Every structure is written in C-alpha cells, then in structure tokens.
Amino acid sequence: MEHIPFMKRILIAALGAISLSACAQQAPQSAQAPGAQASSANPAAVTAAKPAAGTPEARAVDAIRQLSPQVTVDKVSAAPLPGFREAIVGGQVVYISDDGKYLFLPGSGGALFDVAARKNLSEATLAGMRVDLLKTIPASERIVFSPPNPKHTVTVFTDVECGYCRKMHSEIAEYNRQGIAVEYLAFPRMGIGSEDHKKMVSVWCAADRKKALTDAKTDKAVKMVDCKNTVSMQYDVGQRAGLTGTPMILTRDGTQVGGYVPPAQLRATLDRLSGEDAKPAAAPAKPATGA
C-alpha cells in the first residue's frame, strides 16, 4: 500500500473525505516553539506564528487553517510561482494563492483546493473521468454483494492480499445491512503477471465468483484456472482512475471516499454526499408471534 503524505491526508480528512490509503500511518505533527523566528538563512521566510496581518503570508496561513486548524505551519515564503506563497506543513510543501482562495498540493496525485468552498477541484475533475472509465467495464464483470434494495452503491477496487481489503470484506454483511451495495473490481496490487494477479484471474474465472473471492480473502484454497477475463483491463482502469492504494471506494458520481471505511461511517458519508442526513439503518423486523 502506498504511503500518502501527512499534509495531503489531513487536508483531505478536513474536507470530509477519508484517507486514500487505508494502510498509511499517521505521522506526528511538526513541533514548533511558540514565537519561533524564521531561519536567518532564508530572510524571505516567515514563521506562521506571527505573520503580519493583511499580508499574503497571513492569508496563506489562514487558508491552511481553514482546511485543517490543528496543523502546525512551519514556514511561509515567496513561491517560485508568481502570485503564490510557498508553505511547509508537516514536512510537505504546499502553495497558496496570494489572495488565500486556492491551495495546491504538488507531487504525485496533486490537488487544487478551493479554500472557501472547502472543495477539492482536482477531485471534481477526476470524478467525471472516473465515471466514464467505469462505464468501460461491463456490469457482468463486477462481483456484487448487495442488499435487496440498496440505498447506495459503491465501486471498490480490491485486492485479495491487501489486509484492509480483507477487513472490509469480512464486514460485507454489515455494509449490506447499512443499505450499501458493493461492486468489486480487481486491482492486483503486485502487478500484471504476479501470483496476486493469477489468483485474482482465478477468482474472476470461477463458476461462483462471490465464493471464490471470499475464499481468496480468507486464505482458503482457490482453484487456479485461466480464462478470457477482464482483470488486466480493470487494473488499467484503476490506475487511470488515480488509484494510490487498495481498497479504493468510489461513489456513483466517481467521488473517491477513501480506502477502508467502517460500514456505519461509510453510510454516513454517502448520506452526506447525497444531501441526506445520516440515518442509522433500520433494525431487522422481529418475527410476528402467534396468539
């Protein structure tokens, strides 16, 4: 599972999403003594402790803290990009527009945030593309675990060896009880041609795919077979969809809502994204008793 930088995780969490990588470990926040001053080696740099009010530096710090109030901003300075400040937060470099409206996280999977709207603009663009990509995978190629009348449906790129994929699948009955249908797609994280890939091909070639997937995720024997399959295609779609770790949970509109997310928490997140108040799933009706 790929490690996701601390700053990106906390900003995404602040925007109401879940960590993209269920296996990522929480890194400690950088410590800073009260009133610490900027390094004399970089006169342009200022600490976030007391930036002059009304300056681009102050607006940069305010923008970061709007998204995640608990973080320590170690330094803010002029950026190489005109019209932006450069900040170091939790060991990560971020860029904030001088008016404080936009924040950009560079690097692999970089994202542009609208600070006031608390919206990941890059994610919105990716979401639309993901919907189109998922349409290329036939419904018959998904392994579906669903309640009779699902309230929400998510697509989950999964791997049979990933610990958090296994944890999620061990709770599949509870996801269904929460009214969530799970449509699995294959993402053998060890790559095409690996033993992991061959095992997932065997799952997709099985007569009973649901049983084979459950067996594979619980270390039960799965008959190793080959057939015409779409596992490699699904793997390619996952990469193009911006997958950084398994499991990857996507809503119907292509929004990524995390790696592993507990059933009740996922239901609450899906309710919120659909504009509904989070409501607990109804308890099973008690059987009627005779007179």
Tab-separated table of N, CA, C and O in Angstrom, residues 67 92 102 169 247 268 281:
chain	number	residue	atom	x	y	z
A	67	LEU	N	-8.781	24.876	6.385
A	67	LEU	CA	-8.946	23.489	5.975
A	67	LEU	C	-8.600	22.514	7.087
A	67	LEU	O	-9.202	21.438	7.198
A	92	GLN	N	5.592	18.766	4.341
A	92	GLN	CA	5.146	18.827	2.957
A	92	GLN	C	5.087	20.276	2.479
A	92	GLN	O	4.741	21.180	3.250
A	102	TYR	N	-7.043	29.761	-3.057
A	102	TYR	CA	-6.730	28.434	-3.582
A	102	TYR	C	-5.476	27.862	-2.942
A	102	TYR	O	-4.520	28.592	-2.658
A	169	HIS	N	-13.977	-6.780	3.480
A	169	HIS	CA	-14.822	-7.876	3.013
A	169	HIS	C	-15.368	-8.699	4.169
A	169	HIS	O	-16.474	-9.258	4.076
A	247	PRO	N	-8.082	-0.852	-0.380
A	247	PRO	CA	-9.183	-0.683	-1.330
A	247	PRO	C	-9.380	0.778	-1.723
A	247	PRO	O	-8.950	1.681	-1.006
A	268	ALA	N	-22.847	7.030	6.638
A	268	ALA	CA	-22.997	8.450	6.983
A	268	ALA	C	-22.369	9.342	5.918
A	268	ALA	O	-22.929	10.383	5.544
A	281	ALA	N	-29.236	2.498	9.813
A	281	ALA	CA	-30.025	1.504	9.100
A	281	ALA	C	-31.072	0.931	10.037
A	281	ALA	O	-30.854	0.764	11.232
